[in-house]
mmCIF file of C-alpha atoms in Angstrom:
data_model
loop_
_atom_site.group_PDB
_atom_site.id
_atom_site.type_symbol
_atom_site.label_atom_id
_atom_site.label_comp_id
_atom_site.label_asym_id
_atom_site.label_seq_id
_atom_site.Cartn_x
_atom_site.Cartn_y
_atom_site.Cartn_z
ATOM 1 C CA UNK A 770 4.938 -11.413 16.004
ATOM 2 C CA UNK A 771 2.639 -8.338 15.784
ATOM 3 C CA UNK A 772 0.905 -8.408 12.477
ATOM 4 C CA UNK A 773 -1.997 -7.637 10.252
ATOM 5 C CA UNK A 774 -4.299 -10.728 9.525
ATOM 6 C CA UNK A 775 -6.811 -11.072 6.984
ATOM 7 C CA UNK A 776 -9.377 -13.888 6.522
ATOM 8 C CA UNK A 777 -10.265 -15.694 4.380
ATOM 9 C CA UNK A 778 -7.191 -15.480 2.013
ATOM 10 C CA UNK A 779 -9.541 -16.549 -0.898
ATOM 11 C CA UNK A 780 -13.166 -15.792 -0.991
ATOM 12 C CA UNK A 781 -15.711 -16.795 -3.665
ATOM 13 C CA UNK A 782 -19.103 -15.223 -3.974
ATOM 14 C CA UNK A 783 -21.981 -15.017 -6.249
ATOM 15 C CA UNK A 784 -22.872 -12.004 -8.149
ATOM 16 C CA UNK A 785 -25.232 -9.743 -6.039
ATOM 17 C CA UNK A 786 -24.679 -11.903 -2.860
ATOM 18 C CA UNK A 787 -23.303 -9.942 0.139
ATOM 19 C CA UNK A 788 -19.812 -10.641 1.280
ATOM 20 C CA UNK A 789 -17.615 -9.649 4.246
ATOM 21 C CA UNK A 790 -14.020 -9.673 4.363
ATOM 22 C CA UNK A 791 -12.154 -9.416 7.863
ATOM 23 C CA UNK A 792 -8.919 -7.888 9.124
ATOM 24 C CA UNK A 793 -7.446 -8.118 12.636
ATOM 25 C CA UNK A 794 -4.254 -6.564 13.829
ATOM 26 C CA UNK A 795 -2.152 -7.027 16.944
ATOM 27 C CA UNK A 796 -0.230 -3.811 16.627
ATOM 28 C CA UNK A 797 -2.677 -1.810 18.367
ATOM 29 C CA UNK A 798 -2.623 0.858 15.807
ATOM 30 C CA UNK A 799 -5.187 3.596 15.626
ATOM 31 C CA UNK A 800 -5.740 3.592 12.111
ATOM 32 C CA UNK A 801 -7.073 0.788 9.714
ATOM 33 C CA UNK A 802 -7.327 1.117 5.848
ATOM 34 C CA UNK A 803 -8.887 -0.956 3.199
ATOM 35 C CA UNK A 804 -7.474 -0.937 -0.222
ATOM 36 C CA UNK A 805 -8.629 -2.617 -3.498
ATOM 37 C CA UNK A 806 -6.260 -3.902 -5.856
ATOM 38 C CA UNK A 807 -7.184 -5.186 -9.332
ATOM 39 C CA UNK A 808 -5.118 -7.362 -11.385
ATOM 40 C CA UNK A 809 -1.835 -5.711 -12.488
ATOM 41 C CA UNK A 810 -2.743 -2.352 -10.949
ATOM 42 C CA UNK A 811 -1.703 -0.404 -7.910
ATOM 43 C CA UNK A 812 -3.716 -0.455 -4.720
ATOM 44 C CA UNK A 813 -6.474 2.035 -4.468
ATOM 45 C CA UNK A 814 -7.669 3.408 -0.961
ATOM 46 C CA UNK A 815 -11.328 2.822 -0.420
ATOM 47 C CA UNK A 816 -11.646 4.193 3.053
ATOM 48 C CA UNK A 817 -10.020 4.225 6.516
ATOM 49 C CA UNK A 818 -10.836 4.363 10.298
ATOM 50 C CA UNK A 819 -9.078 6.482 12.706
ATOM 51 C CA UNK A 820 -10.232 4.915 15.826
ATOM 52 C CA UNK A 821 -13.980 5.023 15.497
ATOM 53 C CA UNK A 822 -14.099 7.846 12.982
ATOM 54 C CA UNK A 823 -14.686 6.679 9.381
ATOM 55 C CA UNK A 824 -13.262 8.375 6.476
ATOM 56 C CA UNK A 825 -14.664 7.514 2.997
ATOM 57 C CA UNK A 826 -12.789 8.245 -0.270
ATOM 58 C CA UNK A 827 -14.906 10.435 -2.596
ATOM 59 C CA UNK A 828 -14.943 7.775 -5.347
ATOM 60 C CA UNK A 829 -15.501 4.772 -3.305
ATOM 61 C CA UNK A 830 -18.944 3.254 -4.457
ATOM 62 C CA UNK A 831 -21.732 3.028 -1.910
ATOM 63 C CA UNK A 832 -21.846 -0.694 -2.512
ATOM 64 C CA UNK A 833 -18.726 -0.826 -0.155
ATOM 65 C CA UNK A 834 -19.064 -0.337 3.507
ATOM 66 C CA UNK A 835 -16.858 -0.879 6.574
ATOM 67 C CA UNK A 836 -17.223 -1.627 10.268
ATOM 68 C CA UNK A 837 -14.756 -1.451 13.041
ATOM 69 C CA UNK A 838 -16.224 -2.682 16.312
ATOM 70 C CA UNK A 839 -13.069 -2.391 18.166
ATOM 71 C CA UNK A 840 -9.439 -1.471 17.901
ATOM 72 C CA UNK A 841 -8.326 -5.003 16.575
ATOM 73 C CA UNK A 842 -11.031 -5.784 13.995
ATOM 74 C CA UNK A 843 -12.187 -4.107 10.788
ATOM 75 C CA UNK A 844 -14.642 -5.580 8.286
ATOM 76 C CA UNK A 845 -15.247 -4.745 4.597
ATOM 77 C CA UNK A 846 -18.979 -5.395 3.325
ATOM 78 C CA UNK A 847 -19.602 -5.593 -0.225
ATOM 79 C CA UNK A 848 -23.559 -5.344 -0.401
ATOM 80 C CA UNK A 849 -24.064 -6.525 -3.861
ATOM 81 C CA UNK A 850 -20.946 -7.585 -5.467
ATOM 82 C CA UNK A 851 -20.434 -7.195 -9.193
ATOM 83 C CA UNK A 852 -18.046 -8.708 -11.639
ATOM 84 C CA UNK A 853 -15.922 -5.548 -11.642
ATOM 85 C CA UNK A 854 -15.554 -5.903 -7.736
ATOM 86 C CA UNK A 855 -13.481 -9.099 -8.327
ATOM 87 C CA UNK A 856 -10.042 -8.013 -6.960
ATOM 88 C CA UNK A 857 -7.429 -8.287 -4.070
ATOM 89 C CA UNK A 858 -8.655 -6.573 -0.868
ATOM 90 C CA UNK A 859 -5.735 -5.260 1.233
ATOM 91 C CA UNK A 860 -6.043 -4.219 4.889
ATOM 92 C CA UNK A 861 -3.456 -2.123 6.340
ATOM 93 C CA UNK A 862 -2.699 -0.339 9.769
ATOM 94 C CA UNK A 863 -0.656 2.658 10.948
ATOM 95 C CA UNK A 864 -0.275 4.288 14.295
ATOM 96 C CA UNK A 865 -1.502 7.630 13.159
ATOM 97 C CA UNK A 866 -3.311 9.442 10.210
ATOM 98 C CA UNK A 867 -0.202 11.214 9.159
ATOM 99 C CA UNK A 868 0.892 9.280 6.142
ATOM 100 C CA UNK A 869 3.333 11.561 5.278
ATOM 101 C CA UNK A 870 5.540 10.210 7.939
ATOM 102 C CA UNK A 871 3.934 7.084 9.117
ATOM 103 C CA UNK A 872 4.542 3.461 7.902
ATOM 104 C CA UNK A 873 1.678 1.468 6.782
ATOM 105 C CA UNK A 874 1.689 -2.207 7.670
ATOM 106 C CA UNK A 875 -0.168 -4.414 5.175
ATOM 107 C CA UNK A 876 -1.854 -7.827 5.614
ATOM 108 C CA UNK A 877 -1.586 -10.524 2.945
ATOM 109 C CA UNK A 878 -4.847 -9.647 1.333
ATOM 110 C CA UNK A 879 -8.098 -11.522 0.442
ATOM 111 C CA UNK A 880 -8.653 -12.344 -3.120
ATOM 112 C CA UNK A 881 -12.246 -12.067 -4.074
ATOM 113 C CA UNK A 882 -13.698 -13.847 -6.972
ATOM 114 C CA UNK A 883 -17.425 -13.069 -8.264
ATOM 115 C CA UNK A 884 -19.176 -15.712 -10.106
ATOM 116 C CA UNK B 630 -3.507 14.340 -6.198
ATOM 117 C CA UNK B 631 0.169 14.340 -6.063
ATOM 118 C CA UNK B 632 1.544 12.098 -8.883
ATOM 119 C CA UNK B 633 4.469 9.874 -9.221
ATOM 120 C CA UNK B 634 5.884 8.407 -12.562
ATOM 121 C CA UNK B 635 7.999 5.267 -12.753
ATOM 122 C CA UNK B 636 9.123 2.943 -15.398
ATOM 123 C CA UNK B 637 6.741 -0.019 -15.858
ATOM 124 C CA UNK B 638 9.662 -2.616 -15.434
ATOM 125 C CA UNK B 639 13.262 -3.063 -14.976
ATOM 126 C CA UNK B 640 15.585 -5.964 -15.090
ATOM 127 C CA UNK B 641 18.782 -6.512 -13.030
ATOM 128 C CA UNK B 642 21.379 -9.326 -12.583
ATOM 129 C CA UNK B 643 21.690 -10.849 -9.142
ATOM 130 C CA UNK B 644 24.414 -9.548 -6.934
ATOM 131 C CA UNK B 645 24.387 -6.191 -8.915
ATOM 132 C CA UNK B 646 23.098 -2.785 -7.749
ATOM 133 C CA UNK B 647 19.647 -1.618 -8.949
ATOM 134 C CA UNK B 648 18.598 2.016 -9.355
ATOM 135 C CA UNK B 649 14.800 2.614 -9.476
ATOM 136 C CA UNK B 650 14.002 6.022 -10.582
ATOM 137 C CA UNK B 651 10.735 8.077 -9.594
ATOM 138 C CA UNK B 652 9.585 11.411 -10.873
ATOM 139 C CA UNK B 653 7.305 13.492 -8.689
ATOM 140 C CA UNK B 654 7.378 16.910 -10.253
ATOM 141 C CA UNK B 655 4.274 18.169 -8.198
ATOM 142 C CA UNK B 656 5.855 17.408 -4.946
ATOM 143 C CA UNK B 657 5.095 20.090 -2.266
ATOM 144 C CA UNK B 658 7.497 21.129 0.627
ATOM 145 C CA UNK B 659 5.881 18.874 3.206
ATOM 146 C CA UNK B 660 5.258 15.762 1.281
ATOM 147 C CA UNK B 661 7.377 12.743 2.211
ATOM 148 C CA UNK B 662 8.766 10.295 -0.398
ATOM 149 C CA UNK B 663 8.032 6.701 0.330
ATOM 150 C CA UNK B 664 8.934 3.323 -1.306
ATOM 151 C CA UNK B 665 6.981 0.130 -0.828
ATOM 152 C CA UNK B 666 7.377 -3.215 -2.598
ATOM 153 C CA UNK B 667 4.919 -5.874 -3.236
ATOM 154 C CA UNK B 668 6.098 -9.433 -3.699
ATOM 155 C CA UNK B 669 4.104 -11.893 -5.698
ATOM 156 C CA UNK B 670 0.780 -12.709 -3.772
ATOM 157 C CA UNK B 671 1.664 -10.600 -0.743
ATOM 158 C CA UNK B 672 0.590 -7.316 0.729
ATOM 159 C CA UNK B 673 2.968 -4.256 0.043
ATOM 160 C CA UNK B 674 5.641 -3.961 2.610
ATOM 161 C CA UNK B 675 7.495 -0.770 3.745
ATOM 162 C CA UNK B 676 11.060 -0.238 2.158
ATOM 163 C CA UNK B 677 12.131 3.267 3.130
ATOM 164 C CA UNK B 678 11.032 7.044 3.286
ATOM 165 C CA UNK B 679 12.575 10.378 3.355
ATOM 166 C CA UNK B 680 11.864 14.077 3.003
ATOM 167 C CA UNK B 681 14.910 15.993 1.871
ATOM 168 C CA UNK B 682 18.154 14.149 2.745
ATOM 169 C CA UNK B 683 19.391 10.849 1.452
ATOM 170 C CA UNK B 684 18.298 8.001 3.693
ATOM 171 C CA UNK B 685 19.772 4.385 4.258
ATOM 172 C CA UNK B 686 18.446 1.421 6.023
ATOM 173 C CA UNK B 687 19.162 -2.199 6.022
ATOM 174 C CA UNK B 688 17.000 -2.881 2.961
ATOM 175 C CA UNK B 689 17.908 0.103 0.620
ATOM 176 C CA UNK B 690 18.983 3.604 0.126
ATOM 177 C CA UNK B 691 16.933 6.589 -1.072
ATOM 178 C CA UNK B 692 18.521 9.320 -2.994
ATOM 179 C CA UNK B 693 16.400 12.407 -3.291
ATOM 180 C CA UNK B 694 17.255 15.240 -5.962
ATOM 181 C CA UNK B 695 18.277 18.605 -4.678
ATOM 182 C CA UNK B 696 14.962 20.079 -5.956
ATOM 183 C CA UNK B 697 13.148 17.014 -4.815
ATOM 184 C CA UNK B 698 11.272 16.395 -8.061
ATOM 185 C CA UNK B 699 12.753 13.134 -8.471
ATOM 186 C CA UNK B 700 14.169 10.360 -6.461
ATOM 187 C CA UNK B 701 16.028 6.848 -6.651
ATOM 188 C CA UNK B 702 15.608 3.865 -4.653
ATOM 189 C CA UNK B 703 18.969 1.881 -4.542
ATOM 190 C CA UNK B 704 19.141 -1.830 -3.855
ATOM 191 C CA UNK B 705 22.857 -2.357 -3.183
ATOM 192 C CA UNK B 706 23.078 -5.970 -4.138
ATOM 193 C CA UNK B 707 19.860 -7.549 -5.776
ATOM 194 C CA UNK B 708 18.924 -10.903 -4.831
ATOM 195 C CA UNK B 709 16.270 -13.182 -6.415
ATOM 196 C CA UNK B 710 14.111 -12.301 -3.298
ATOM 197 C CA UNK B 711 14.121 -8.680 -4.350
ATOM 198 C CA UNK B 712 12.014 -9.488 -7.532
ATOM 199 C CA UNK B 713 8.768 -7.444 -6.742
ATOM 200 C CA UNK B 714 6.816 -4.348 -7.872
ATOM 201 C CA UNK B 715 8.389 -1.269 -6.319
ATOM 202 C CA UNK B 716 5.958 1.619 -5.624
ATOM 203 C CA UNK B 717 7.096 5.219 -5.214
ATOM 204 C CA UNK B 718 4.382 7.161 -3.077
ATOM 205 C CA UNK B 719 4.019 10.772 -1.991
ATOM 206 C CA UNK B 720 2.666 10.882 1.577
ATOM 207 C CA UNK B 721 0.712 14.206 1.577
ATOM 208 C CA UNK B 722 0.870 16.196 4.616
ATOM 209 C CA UNK B 723 -2.605 17.002 6.185
ATOM 210 C CA UNK B 724 -4.489 15.031 3.584
ATOM 211 C CA UNK B 725 -4.539 11.813 5.058
ATOM 212 C CA UNK B 726 -3.748 10.385 1.668
ATOM 213 C CA UNK B 727 -1.269 7.692 0.596
ATOM 214 C CA UNK B 728 -1.836 7.184 -3.126
ATOM 215 C CA UNK B 729 0.195 4.482 -4.881
ATOM 216 C CA UNK B 730 1.818 5.230 -8.215
ATOM 217 C CA UNK B 731 1.856 2.465 -11.063
ATOM 218 C CA UNK B 732 4.892 0.904 -9.768
ATOM 219 C CA UNK B 733 7.875 -0.659 -11.343
ATOM 220 C CA UNK B 734 8.119 -4.333 -11.693
ATOM 221 C CA UNK B 735 11.643 -5.401 -11.004
ATOM 222 C CA UNK B 736 12.966 -8.739 -12.395
ATOM 223 C CA UNK B 737 16.271 -10.128 -11.153
ATOM 224 C CA UNK B 738 18.147 -12.482 -13.129
ATOM 225 C CA UNK B 739 20.316 -15.187 -11.757
#
């Protein structure tokens, strides 16, 4: 089945130690999104890629970066994780950047713990 | 940002219909109304979306008010597997934005 895959499902890192989360998709979608979801809160959009074009949300901290080496893969890099970055990180895809009409397909998420 | 307002939680009995309300008084003419749900320990999944007319699919129905300032997601026969957080979202045309509201946690009782 075509899907959005996130690895690992659970990640533990130390305060200040860089960490990378990965996402892959078999849907061949143009757009890939990264969301942060803290406990009991709604997902919050961090940034998205339309093909190779990177689009950052205005309030996304510089500590968060992303790479998309090809259509299938997208990475979330947290350069110096703080305790406040502990959260579920969700990857999603869509065919186009017209979210008013397009469906987003989400992966299962990676739960990040910062010690 | 377009905002949606939902009750924090609702409860339903199994096999009964559930009506989940959402207010979106600042909606513009080109904004679509989306509903997603998030089961425990999973990513959100698409439920339904619409613009002006009521919509039906295999999962649910979406009833949109005539002035579009509110909508209701209808689950026709709730099952225990429908227990989840349901998010009402406005898809803002030309803004590439997809902001989740706070969501309604649905509890389904056997």
